[in-house]
Coordinates of C-alpha atoms in Angstrom, one line a residue:
M1 CA -15.1 -25.9 -25.2
N2 CA -13.1 -24.4 -28.0
E3 CA -9.6 -23.0 -27.6
R4 CA -10.7 -19.4 -27.7
T5 CA -13.2 -19.8 -24.9
R6 CA -10.6 -21.7 -22.9
L7 CA -8.0 -19.0 -23.3
G8 CA -10.6 -16.3 -22.6
L9 CA -11.5 -18.1 -19.3
G10 CA -7.9 -18.2 -18.4
V11 CA -7.5 -14.5 -19.0
I12 CA -10.5 -13.8 -16.8
E13 CA -9.2 -16.1 -14.0
A14 CA -5.8 -14.5 -14.2
S15 CA -7.1 -11.0 -14.1
L16 CA -9.3 -11.7 -11.1
L17 CA -6.4 -13.3 -9.3
L18 CA -4.1 -10.3 -10.2
G19 CA -6.8 -8.0 -8.9
V20 CA -6.8 -9.8 -5.5
I21 CA -3.0 -9.7 -5.4
G22 CA -3.0 -6.1 -6.4
D23 CA -5.4 -5.2 -3.5
A24 CA -3.3 -7.1 -1.1
L25 CA 0.0 -5.5 -2.2
L26 CA -0.6 -2.1 -3.9
R27 CA -2.7 -0.5 -1.1
A28 CA 0.5 0.1 0.9
T29 CA 2.1 3.4 0.1
P30 CA 4.7 4.7 -0.8
W31 CA 5.2 2.0 -3.4
G32 CA 8.3 -0.1 -3.3
L33 CA 8.6 -3.9 -3.0
N34 CA 4.9 -4.3 -3.6
V35 CA 5.1 -3.0 -7.2
T36 CA 8.0 -5.3 -7.9
L37 CA 6.1 -8.3 -6.6
W38 CA 2.9 -7.5 -8.4
V39 CA 4.6 -6.8 -11.8
C40 CA 6.4 -10.1 -11.5
A41 CA 3.1 -11.9 -10.8
F42 CA 1.6 -10.2 -13.8
L43 CA 4.5 -11.3 -16.1
A44 CA 4.2 -14.8 -14.8
A45 CA 0.5 -14.9 -15.6
A46 CA 1.0 -13.3 -19.1
L47 CA 3.7 -15.8 -20.1
A48 CA 1.7 -18.8 -18.7
L49 CA -1.3 -17.7 -20.8
A50 CA 0.8 -17.1 -23.9
R51 CA 2.1 -20.7 -23.7
R52 CA -1.4 -22.0 -24.4
D53 CA -1.2 -20.6 -27.9
A54 CA 1.8 -22.0 -29.8
A55 CA 2.0 -19.1 -32.2
R56 CA 1.7 -16.5 -29.5
A57 CA 4.3 -18.3 -27.4
R58 CA 6.8 -18.3 -30.3
A59 CA 6.1 -14.6 -30.8
A60 CA 6.5 -13.8 -27.1
W61 CA 9.7 -15.7 -26.8
G62 CA 11.0 -14.6 -30.2
E63 CA 11.6 -10.9 -30.8
G64 CA 9.7 -10.1 -27.6
R65 CA 12.0 -12.2 -25.4
W66 CA 14.0 -9.1 -24.3
L67 CA 10.9 -7.1 -23.3
W68 CA 9.8 -9.3 -20.4
P69 CA 13.1 -9.1 -18.5
A70 CA 13.2 -5.3 -19.2
V71 CA 9.7 -4.9 -17.6
A72 CA 10.9 -7.0 -14.6
L73 CA 14.0 -4.9 -14.2
L74 CA 12.0 -1.7 -14.4
A75 CA 9.7 -3.1 -11.7
V76 CA 12.8 -3.9 -9.5
F77 CA 13.8 -0.2 -9.8
F78 CA 10.8 0.6 -7.6
S79 CA 12.5 -1.4 -4.8
W80 CA 15.8 0.4 -5.5
R81 CA 15.4 4.2 -5.7
D82 CA 13.0 6.5 -3.9
S83 CA 13.0 9.4 -6.3
L84 CA 9.5 10.4 -7.5
T85 CA 10.9 11.5 -10.9
L86 CA 12.6 8.1 -11.4
R87 CA 9.5 6.2 -10.4
A88 CA 7.4 8.3 -12.8
I89 CA 9.9 7.4 -15.6
D90 CA 9.8 3.8 -14.6
T91 CA 6.0 3.7 -14.8
W92 CA 6.0 5.1 -18.3
M93 CA 8.8 2.8 -19.4
I94 CA 6.9 -0.2 -18.1
L95 CA 3.8 0.8 -20.0
G96 CA 5.8 1.4 -23.2
A97 CA 7.5 -2.0 -22.9
L98 CA 4.2 -3.8 -22.3
S99 CA 2.7 -2.2 -25.4
L100 CA 5.7 -3.4 -27.4
A101 CA 5.3 -6.9 -25.8
A102 CA 1.7 -6.9 -27.0
L103 CA 2.9 -5.9 -30.4
A104 CA 5.3 -8.8 -30.4
T105 CA 2.7 -11.4 -29.4
R106 CA 0.3 -10.1 -32.2
S107 CA 2.7 -9.5 -35.1
G108 CA 5.8 -11.4 -34.1
R109 CA 8.1 -8.5 -34.9
V110 CA 9.4 -5.5 -32.9
R111 CA 12.9 -4.7 -33.9
L112 CA 12.0 -4.0 -37.6
A113 CA 8.7 -2.1 -36.8
G114 CA 8.5 1.6 -37.4
L115 CA 7.6 4.5 -35.2
G116 CA 4.0 4.5 -36.5
E117 CA 3.6 0.9 -35.5
Y118 CA 5.0 1.6 -32.1
A119 CA 2.6 4.5 -31.6
L120 CA -0.3 2.4 -32.8
A121 CA 0.7 -0.4 -30.5
A122 CA 0.7 2.0 -27.6
V123 CA -2.7 3.3 -28.5
M124 CA -4.2 -0.1 -29.0
S125 CA -2.8 -1.3 -25.6
A126 CA -4.4 1.7 -23.9
V127 CA -7.7 1.0 -25.7
N128 CA -7.6 -2.6 -24.8
A129 CA -6.8 -1.9 -21.2
L130 CA -9.7 0.5 -20.9
F131 CA -12.4 -1.4 -22.9
G132 CA -11.0 -4.8 -23.7
F133 CA -12.7 -6.6 -20.8
L134 CA -16.1 -6.1 -22.4
P135 CA -15.5 -8.1 -25.6
L136 CA -13.5 -10.6 -23.4
A137 CA -16.5 -11.3 -21.2
F138 CA -19.3 -11.0 -23.8
A139 CA -17.8 -12.1 -27.1
D140 CA -14.6 -14.1 -26.7
V141 CA -15.9 -16.5 -24.0
K142 CA -18.8 -18.6 -25.2
W143 CA -20.6 -19.1 -21.9
G144 CA -23.0 -21.6 -23.5
E145 CA -20.1 -24.1 -23.7
M146 CA -19.5 -23.9 -20.0
S147 CA -21.9 -26.8 -19.3
R148 CA -19.6 -29.1 -21.2
A149 CA -16.5 -28.0 -19.4
G150 CA -14.8 -30.1 -16.7
W151 CA -15.1 -28.1 -13.5
S152 CA -18.1 -26.1 -14.5
R153 CA -20.4 -29.2 -14.3
H154 CA -20.1 -29.0 -10.6
V155 CA -20.7 -25.2 -10.2
W156 CA -24.4 -25.4 -9.6
A157 CA -24.1 -28.4 -7.3
V158 CA -21.6 -26.5 -5.2
A159 CA -23.9 -23.5 -5.1
R160 CA -26.9 -25.6 -4.0
G161 CA -24.7 -27.2 -1.3
A162 CA -23.6 -23.8 -0.1
M163 CA -27.2 -22.6 0.1
L164 CA -28.1 -25.6 2.2
A165 CA -25.1 -25.1 4.5
V166 CA -25.6 -21.4 5.3
P167 CA -28.6 -21.9 7.7
L168 CA -26.7 -24.6 9.6
I169 CA -23.6 -22.6 9.8
L170 CA -25.5 -19.6 11.2
L171 CA -27.2 -21.9 13.8
F172 CA -24.1 -23.7 15.1
G173 CA -22.0 -20.5 14.8
A174 CA -24.5 -18.6 17.0
L175 CA -24.3 -21.4 19.6
F176 CA -20.5 -21.3 19.6
V177 CA -20.4 -17.5 19.9
A178 CA -22.8 -17.8 22.9
A179 CA -20.7 -20.5 24.5
D180 CA -17.2 -18.9 24.5
A181 CA -16.1 -15.2 24.8
A182 CA -12.8 -15.7 23.0
Y183 CA -14.6 -17.2 20.0
E184 CA -17.1 -14.3 20.1
A185 CA -14.2 -11.9 19.9
L186 CA -12.7 -13.8 17.0
V187 CA -15.9 -13.7 15.0
A188 CA -16.4 -10.0 15.8
D189 CA -12.9 -9.2 14.5
L190 CA -13.3 -11.4 11.4
F191 CA -16.7 -10.0 10.3
G192 CA -16.8 -6.6 11.9
F193 CA -15.4 -4.4 9.0
D194 CA -15.9 -0.9 7.9
A195 CA -18.2 -0.7 4.9
E196 CA -16.2 2.2 3.3
D197 CA -13.0 0.2 3.6
G198 CA -14.6 -2.8 2.1
F199 CA -15.9 -0.8 -0.8
T200 CA -12.3 0.5 -1.5
H201 CA -11.1 -3.1 -1.5
V202 CA -13.7 -4.2 -4.0
L203 CA -13.1 -1.1 -6.2
L204 CA -9.3 -1.7 -6.3
I205 CA -9.8 -5.4 -7.1
F206 CA -12.3 -4.6 -9.9
F207 CA -10.0 -1.8 -11.4
V208 CA -6.9 -4.0 -11.4
A209 CA -8.8 -7.0 -12.9
W210 CA -10.5 -4.8 -15.5
V211 CA -7.2 -3.2 -16.7
T212 CA -5.1 -6.4 -16.7
G213 CA -7.8 -8.4 -18.3
G214 CA -8.3 -5.9 -21.1
Y215 CA -4.6 -5.7 -21.8
L216 CA -4.1 -9.5 -21.8
R217 CA -7.1 -9.9 -24.1
G218 CA -5.5 -7.4 -26.5
A219 CA -2.2 -9.2 -26.4
L220 CA -3.4 -12.8 -26.5
L221 CA -6.8 -12.8 -28.2
A222 CA -7.2 -9.8 -30.4
S223 CA -6.2 -9.8 -34.0
N224 CA -3.2 -7.7 -35.2
P225 CA -4.3 -4.2 -36.2
I226 CA -0.8 -3.4 -37.3
T227 CA -0.9 -6.0 -40.1
T228 CA -4.5 -5.0 -41.2
F229 CA -3.5 -1.3 -41.1
G230 CA -0.5 -2.2 -43.3
R231 CA -2.6 -3.9 -45.9
F232 CA -4.8 -0.8 -46.2
K233 CA -1.8 1.5 -46.3
T234 CA 0.1 -0.3 -49.0
Q235 CA -3.0 -1.0 -51.2
P236 CA -5.1 2.2 -51.5
A237 CA -8.6 2.1 -52.9
V238 CA -9.4 3.1 -56.5
G239 CA -9.9 6.8 -56.9
L240 CA -7.5 7.8 -54.1
N241 CA -4.5 7.6 -56.4
L242 CA -4.2 8.6 -60.0
N243 CA -2.1 5.6 -60.8
D244 CA -4.9 3.3 -59.7
T245 CA -7.3 4.9 -62.1
R246 CA -4.8 4.5 -64.9
R247 CA -4.4 0.8 -64.1
A248 CA -8.2 0.4 -63.9
A249 CA -8.6 1.8 -67.4
A250 CA -6.4 -1.0 -68.9
A251 CA -8.2 -4.3 -69.5
P252 CA -7.1 -7.0 -67.0
P253 CA -5.8 -10.3 -68.1
A254 CA -8.2 -13.2 -68.4
G255 CA -9.0 -14.8 -65.1
A256 CA -7.6 -11.8 -63.1
K257 CA -9.5 -9.6 -60.7
T258 CA -10.6 -6.2 -61.9
A259 CA -9.5 -3.1 -60.0
S260 CA -13.0 -2.5 -58.5
E261 CA -13.1 -6.2 -57.4
G262 CA -9.7 -5.9 -55.8
A263 CA -10.6 -2.7 -54.1
A264 CA -13.8 -4.2 -52.8
E265 CA -11.9 -7.2 -51.5
R266 CA -9.4 -4.9 -49.8
Q267 CA -12.2 -3.0 -48.1
D268 CA -14.0 -6.1 -47.0
P269 CA -16.0 -5.0 -43.8
S270 CA -15.0 -8.3 -42.2
E271 CA -11.4 -7.0 -42.0
L272 CA -12.6 -3.9 -40.2
R273 CA -14.5 -6.0 -37.8
G274 CA -11.3 -8.1 -37.3
L275 CA -9.7 -5.1 -35.7
F276 CA -11.9 -5.6 -32.6
S277 CA -13.2 -9.1 -32.9
G278 CA -10.1 -11.0 -32.0
G279 CA -10.1 -13.6 -34.8
D280 CA -8.4 -13.5 -38.2
P281 CA -11.0 -12.0 -40.6
R282 CA -9.5 -13.9 -43.5
A283 CA -10.2 -17.2 -41.9
T284 CA -14.0 -16.7 -42.0
S285 CA -14.3 -14.8 -45.3
T286 CA -15.7 -16.7 -48.3
P287 CA -14.3 -16.0 -51.7
T288 CA -16.9 -14.6 -54.2
P289 CA -17.3 -16.2 -57.6
A290 CA -16.1 -13.0 -59.2
S291 CA -12.7 -13.2 -57.3
T292 CA -12.2 -17.0 -58.0
P293 CA -11.7 -18.5 -61.5
S294 CA -14.7 -20.7 -62.3
A295 CA -14.0 -24.4 -62.2
T296 CA -16.7 -25.0 -64.9
S297 CA -15.4 -22.6 -67.6
T298 CA -14.9 -24.4 -70.9
P299 CA -12.0 -23.9 -73.3
S300 CA -14.4 -22.6 -76.0
A301 CA -15.5 -19.7 -73.8
T302 CA -11.9 -18.7 -73.5
S303 CA -11.1 -19.2 -77.2
S304 CA -14.1 -17.2 -78.3
T305 CA -12.6 -14.1 -76.8
T306 CA -9.2 -14.6 -78.2
P307 CA -9.9 -13.9 -81.9
A308 CA -11.8 -10.8 -81.0
T309 CA -8.9 -9.5 -79.1
S310 CA -6.3 -10.4 -81.7
S311 CA -8.4 -9.0 -84.6
S312 CA -8.6 -5.5 -83.0
A313 CA -4.9 -5.1 -83.5
S314 CA -3.3 -5.3 -86.9
P315 CA 0.1 -7.1 -87.3
S316 CA 1.5 -4.0 -89.1
Q317 CA 0.1 -1.7 -86.5
P318 CA 0.6 -3.2 -83.0
S319 CA -1.6 -1.9 -80.2
A320 CA -0.1 0.8 -78.0
P321 CA 1.0 -0.4 -74.6
P322 CA -1.0 0.8 -71.6
P323 CA 0.3 4.0 -70.1
S324 CA 3.1 3.4 -67.6
P325 CA 2.2 4.3 -64.0
A326 CA 3.9 7.3 -62.4
P327 CA 6.6 6.6 -59.8
E328 CA 5.2 5.8 -56.4
N329 CA 6.7 5.4 -53.0
A330 CA 7.8 2.0 -51.9
A331 CA 4.9 1.9 -49.5
G332 CA 2.3 2.9 -52.2
R333 CA 1.3 6.0 -50.2
T334 CA -0.9 8.6 -51.7
L335 CA 0.7 11.4 -49.6
S336 CA 4.3 12.1 -50.7
L337 CA 6.6 15.0 -51.7
G338 CA 9.1 15.2 -54.4
L339 CA 12.8 15.8 -54.0
V340 CA 12.5 19.5 -54.9
E341 CA 9.9 20.2 -52.2
V342 CA 11.7 18.3 -49.5
G343 CA 15.1 19.7 -50.6
V344 CA 13.8 23.3 -50.4
V345 CA 12.4 22.8 -46.9
V346 CA 15.4 21.0 -45.5
G347 CA 17.8 23.4 -47.2
L348 CA 16.1 26.5 -45.8
L349 CA 16.2 25.0 -42.3
D350 CA 19.8 24.2 -42.7
A351 CA 20.5 27.9 -43.6
L352 CA 18.5 28.9 -40.5
F353 CA 20.4 26.5 -38.2
L354 CA 23.7 27.7 -39.7
S355 CA 22.9 31.3 -38.9
F356 CA 22.2 30.4 -35.3
V357 CA 25.4 28.3 -35.1
L358 CA 27.5 31.2 -36.4
V359 CA 26.2 33.4 -33.6
Q360 CA 27.0 30.6 -31.1
L361 CA 30.6 30.3 -32.1
R362 CA 31.7 33.2 -29.9
Y363 CA 30.2 31.4 -26.9
F364 CA 32.8 28.7 -27.4
F365 CA 35.8 30.7 -28.4
G366 CA 35.2 33.7 -26.1
N367 CA 34.7 33.7 -22.3
S368 CA 31.3 34.2 -20.8
A369 CA 32.1 37.7 -19.6
H370 CA 32.8 38.9 -23.1
V371 CA 29.5 37.5 -24.3
V372 CA 27.5 39.1 -21.5
N373 CA 29.1 42.5 -22.0
S374 CA 28.7 42.4 -25.8
A375 CA 25.1 41.2 -25.7
G376 CA 24.0 43.5 -22.9
L377 CA 22.7 40.6 -20.7
T378 CA 23.0 39.8 -17.1
F379 CA 24.9 36.6 -16.3
S380 CA 21.7 34.9 -15.2
D381 CA 20.0 35.8 -18.5
Y382 CA 23.0 34.6 -20.5
A383 CA 23.3 31.3 -18.6
R384 CA 19.7 30.2 -18.6
R385 CA 18.1 31.9 -21.6
G386 CA 17.3 29.6 -24.5
F387 CA 18.3 26.2 -23.0
F388 CA 14.8 24.7 -23.0
E389 CA 14.0 26.3 -26.3
L390 CA 17.1 24.6 -27.8
V391 CA 16.0 21.3 -26.3
W392 CA 12.7 21.7 -28.2
V393 CA 14.6 22.6 -31.3
A394 CA 16.6 19.4 -31.2
A395 CA 13.5 17.2 -30.4
L396 CA 11.4 18.8 -33.1
A397 CA 14.2 18.7 -35.7
L398 CA 14.4 14.9 -35.2
A399 CA 10.7 14.5 -35.7
F400 CA 10.9 16.7 -38.8
L401 CA 13.7 14.7 -40.4
L402 CA 11.8 11.4 -39.8
A403 CA 8.7 12.9 -41.3
A404 CA 10.6 14.3 -44.3
H405 CA 12.3 11.0 -45.0
W406 CA 8.9 9.2 -44.8
L407 CA 7.3 11.7 -47.2
L408 CA 10.1 11.8 -49.7
R409 CA 9.2 10.2 -53.0
K410 CA 11.8 7.6 -53.8
D411 CA 13.1 7.0 -57.3
A412 CA 14.7 4.0 -58.9
S413 CA 18.1 5.7 -59.3
G414 CA 18.4 6.6 -55.6
R415 CA 19.1 10.2 -56.3
A416 CA 16.5 11.5 -54.0
E417 CA 17.9 9.4 -51.1
R418 CA 21.5 10.7 -51.8
V419 CA 20.4 14.3 -51.8
F420 CA 18.3 13.9 -48.7
R421 CA 21.3 12.2 -47.0
V422 CA 23.5 15.2 -47.7
L423 CA 21.0 17.8 -46.5
A424 CA 19.9 15.8 -43.4
G425 CA 23.6 15.1 -42.5
A426 CA 24.3 18.8 -42.6
M427 CA 21.3 19.4 -40.3
L428 CA 22.5 16.7 -37.9
A429 CA 26.0 18.3 -37.7
L430 CA 24.4 21.7 -37.0
L431 CA 22.1 20.2 -34.4
F432 CA 25.1 18.8 -32.5
V433 CA 26.6 22.3 -32.3
I434 CA 23.2 23.6 -31.1
M435 CA 23.0 20.9 -28.4
A436 CA 26.6 21.6 -27.4
S437 CA 25.6 25.3 -27.0
A438 CA 22.6 24.3 -24.9
L439 CA 24.7 22.0 -22.7
W440 CA 27.3 24.8 -22.3
R441 CA 24.6 27.2 -21.1
M442 CA 23.2 24.7 -18.7
R443 CA 26.7 24.0 -17.3
L444 CA 27.3 27.7 -16.6
Y445 CA 23.8 28.0 -15.0
Q446 CA 24.5 25.0 -12.7
L447 CA 27.8 26.4 -11.6
A448 CA 26.3 29.8 -10.8
Y449 CA 22.9 28.7 -9.3
G450 CA 23.3 25.0 -8.4
Q451 CA 21.8 21.8 -9.5
T452 CA 18.1 20.7 -9.6
E453 CA 16.2 17.7 -10.8
L454 CA 14.8 19.6 -13.8
R455 CA 18.3 20.7 -14.9
F456 CA 19.7 17.2 -14.3
F457 CA 17.0 15.2 -16.1
T458 CA 16.9 17.7 -19.0
T459 CA 20.6 17.3 -19.5
A460 CA 20.2 13.5 -19.5
F461 CA 17.4 13.9 -22.1
M462 CA 19.8 15.9 -24.3
L463 CA 22.4 13.2 -24.0
W464 CA 19.8 10.6 -25.1
L465 CA 18.8 12.8 -28.0
G466 CA 22.5 12.9 -29.1
A467 CA 22.6 9.1 -29.1
V468 CA 19.4 9.0 -31.1
F469 CA 20.8 11.4 -33.6
V470 CA 23.8 9.2 -34.1
W471 CA 21.5 6.2 -34.5
F472 CA 19.4 8.2 -37.0
A473 CA 22.5 8.7 -39.1
A474 CA 23.5 5.0 -38.9
T475 CA 20.0 3.7 -39.9
V476 CA 17.7 6.1 -41.6
L477 CA 20.4 7.9 -43.7
R478 CA 21.8 4.5 -44.7
G479 CA 18.5 3.1 -45.9
R480 CA 17.7 1.1 -42.8
R481 CA 14.8 3.1 -41.4
E482 CA 13.0 0.0 -40.1
R483 CA 15.8 -0.4 -37.4
F484 CA 15.5 3.2 -36.1
A485 CA 12.6 2.8 -33.6
W486 CA 14.0 -0.2 -31.9
G487 CA 17.4 1.4 -31.4
A488 CA 15.9 4.6 -30.1
A489 CA 13.9 2.5 -27.6
V490 CA 16.9 0.6 -26.5
A491 CA 18.9 3.8 -26.0
G492 CA 16.0 5.1 -23.8
F493 CA 16.1 2.0 -21.7
V494 CA 19.9 2.2 -21.3
T495 CA 19.5 5.9 -20.3
V496 CA 17.0 5.0 -17.6
V497 CA 19.2 2.2 -16.2
A498 CA 22.2 4.7 -16.1
L499 CA 20.0 7.2 -14.3
H500 CA 19.2 4.7 -11.6
A501 CA 22.9 3.7 -11.3
V502 CA 24.2 7.3 -10.8
N503 CA 21.4 8.2 -8.3
P504 CA 20.4 11.7 -9.4
S505 CA 19.3 12.8 -5.9
E506 CA 22.7 12.1 -4.5
Q507 CA 24.5 13.7 -7.4
I508 CA 22.4 16.9 -7.0
V509 CA 23.1 17.1 -3.2
R510 CA 26.9 16.6 -3.7
A511 CA 27.0 19.2 -6.5
N512 CA 25.2 21.7 -4.3
L513 CA 27.3 20.9 -1.3
A514 CA 30.4 21.5 -3.3
R515 CA 29.0 24.8 -4.5
A516 CA 28.1 25.7 -0.9
Q517 CA 31.8 25.4 0.1
Q518 CA 32.6 28.2 -2.3
T519 CA 29.6 30.5 -2.0
G520 CA 28.1 29.7 1.4
R521 CA 24.6 29.3 -0.1
F522 CA 22.7 26.1 0.2
D523 CA 19.0 25.4 -0.3
A524 CA 18.4 23.1 2.7
A525 CA 14.6 22.8 2.1
Y526 CA 15.1 21.6 -1.5
A527 CA 17.8 19.1 -0.5
V528 CA 15.5 17.5 2.0
A529 CA 12.7 17.4 -0.5
L530 CA 14.8 15.2 -2.9
G531 CA 13.8 12.1 -1.0
D532 CA 15.5 9.3 0.8
D533 CA 18.1 8.7 -2.0
A534 CA 19.8 12.0 -0.9
V535 CA 19.8 11.3 2.9
P536 CA 23.1 9.4 3.2
A537 CA 25.0 12.2 1.3
L538 CA 23.3 14.8 3.5
V539 CA 24.0 13.1 6.8
S540 CA 27.7 12.6 5.9
S541 CA 28.1 16.3 5.0
L542 CA 26.0 18.1 7.7
H543 CA 29.1 19.2 9.7
A544 CA 30.2 21.3 6.7
L545 CA 27.0 23.4 6.6
N546 CA 26.2 26.5 8.6
P547 CA 24.4 25.8 11.9
R548 CA 21.1 27.0 10.7
D549 CA 20.9 24.8 7.6
R550 CA 22.5 21.9 9.6
N551 CA 19.9 22.0 12.4
Y552 CA 17.0 22.4 10.0
I553 CA 18.1 19.3 8.0
A554 CA 18.7 17.3 11.1
Y555 CA 15.2 18.2 12.4
R556 CA 13.6 17.2 9.1
L557 CA 15.5 13.9 8.8
V558 CA 14.7 12.8 12.4
N559 CA 11.0 13.4 11.9
H560 CA 11.0 11.9 8.4
V561 CA 12.7 8.7 9.4
R562 CA 10.2 8.2 12.2
T563 CA 7.4 8.0 9.6
H564 CA 9.2 5.0 8.1
D565 CA 8.5 2.9 11.2
A566 CA 4.8 3.1 10.3
H567 CA 5.4 1.5 6.9
D568 CA 5.1 -2.3 6.5
W569 CA 7.2 -4.7 4.5
R570 CA 5.2 -3.9 1.3
S571 CA 6.7 -0.4 1.1
W572 CA 10.2 -1.6 1.6
N573 CA 12.7 0.2 -0.6
L574 CA 16.5 0.1 -0.7
G575 CA 16.8 3.9 -0.7
R576 CA 14.5 4.2 2.3
W577 CA 16.4 1.4 4.1
R578 CA 19.8 3.2 3.5
A579 CA 18.3 6.5 4.7
R580 CA 17.0 4.9 7.9
R581 CA 20.3 3.3 8.6
A582 CA 22.3 6.5 7.9
V583 CA 20.1 8.4 10.4
G584 CA 20.3 5.6 12.9
E585 CA 24.1 5.6 12.9
H586 CA 24.1 9.3 13.7
E587 CA 21.0 9.4 15.8
T588 CA 22.6 11.1 18.9
T589 CA 24.2 13.9 17.0
L590 CA 21.2 14.5 14.8
G591 CA 18.9 14.5 17.8
E592 CA 21.0 17.3 19.5
W593 CA 20.9 19.4 16.3
A594 CA 17.2 18.8 16.0
R595 CA 16.6 20.0 19.6
E596 CA 18.6 23.2 18.8
W597 CA 16.3 23.8 15.8
R598 CA 13.2 23.4 18.0
E599 CA 14.6 25.7 20.6
E600 CA 15.3 28.3 18.0
M601 CA 11.8 28.1 16.6
R602 CA 10.3 28.5 20.1
S603 CA 12.4 31.6 20.8
R604 CA 11.0 33.2 17.6
Q605 CA 7.4 32.6 18.6
P606 CA 5.6 35.7 20.0
R607 CA 5.1 35.6 23.7

């Protein structure tokens, strides 16, 4: 059995085992400890399989060594907080970290990869998870070699023995069932199952095994599409670039490849097949005689061409040198823009942003009442208008600056980079003022109308964008673009950790409770809907609310905590445990307030 078949069998075995574990753990909802345990089991299986390939193991424990603990920590967050928003963020962060881990095992580099490679890694991980199990089962594993494997020699023998044992087991089992009522009840409980429930078990096992097997196949067996894509990107084919046609017109040196031969080699279909086959396409390609200098060529053949070449050029009239190629980007791209085009676009956007900033200055140096009166707006319109539009402006501006820097045609003198650095730096400074204006609007809106999850998480997103802008200036504008993507990802991970640490649900409840002390208005239904992370703060502050809101929240909390008793250990979560403990410590008082609410509801019902 070759190593590829052996590793493929290991992936299939691990995926089936993870499917069974997933069925045993993930069926219990709401998710909590079960997600943490399953993800840890998945990481253990992935790292154990990676150790079977020395190169993959070095890559996994090289630049990817920080990704595995990050995935484990994100899985632990499921056992920490109960917020649905945080769990959705954790899920997407886990998927993103796993796509980067797959990129690390294939290419061995993550920190110096670009945003395009990150995006392609995410797409390839999704494609492998959805469709990778098919080539794993029908291409990677050579089932014809199974007869020479160690344990597989005994498979058919075990199957024949089981077929012979089934009739005997049925015979003696029927006698035992007839002989004892307790044994009959045990057998009935063991084999009496619901067909629909059994189908859902099989379906969940199959789904988890399919997805995990496809992902592991892409991370451990597939070739690296990033490297192959990079070879096509940096070496365009003849005819796509004017500079290639100029070079093709010049006669190549003796023994060198022609432009058409190089293009044909770069577009070898075996490399395209290598994107999905899993092996290195260069390992199986055979060099053609045209691309390899002949070992049987004689010196006379070479010397015969030398006089003809030298006679065509007179000593007094040396031959003209071949035309010099036009400047290209460092990456050899065919799509690029000059400094004038990029400078005009960035400069005009700078002027537009400056006009907006000049209007916003009165928001900072004048009070809100002055702005409302001068603009003819209500306070609500002034406070909330434009915040989300400004968030989009900041996000799209960052994407635009990255694309403009990528398209900018670099020159040897570095003048284009210096001009772009000045224009982009001016835009960054203006963007910081625009984000400050957006945050100021949101602060006023929160003071007037309270805090919500959307407002809280959008503010956190703006703060992350600010950190990314600073990192953009420290990397891209200083000629270190390759470090930008990794730093932005790390900043996102730190932001998610900080969100879990501050407990957004609790912060929202405390902010709205403080506002209720001044205004007397409190959205009790929204506070309860924030989940168990907000329960301890609610319970400790119920006495400060008006009787109606207090009784309603007490009624909802008592009924909500009762549902926790029906959850098993797989759904355990620290936030739910703290909520149950907080309600239990004030059970008597909460019960009295809940009864008052029920009595009030009965009195309102028509007789």
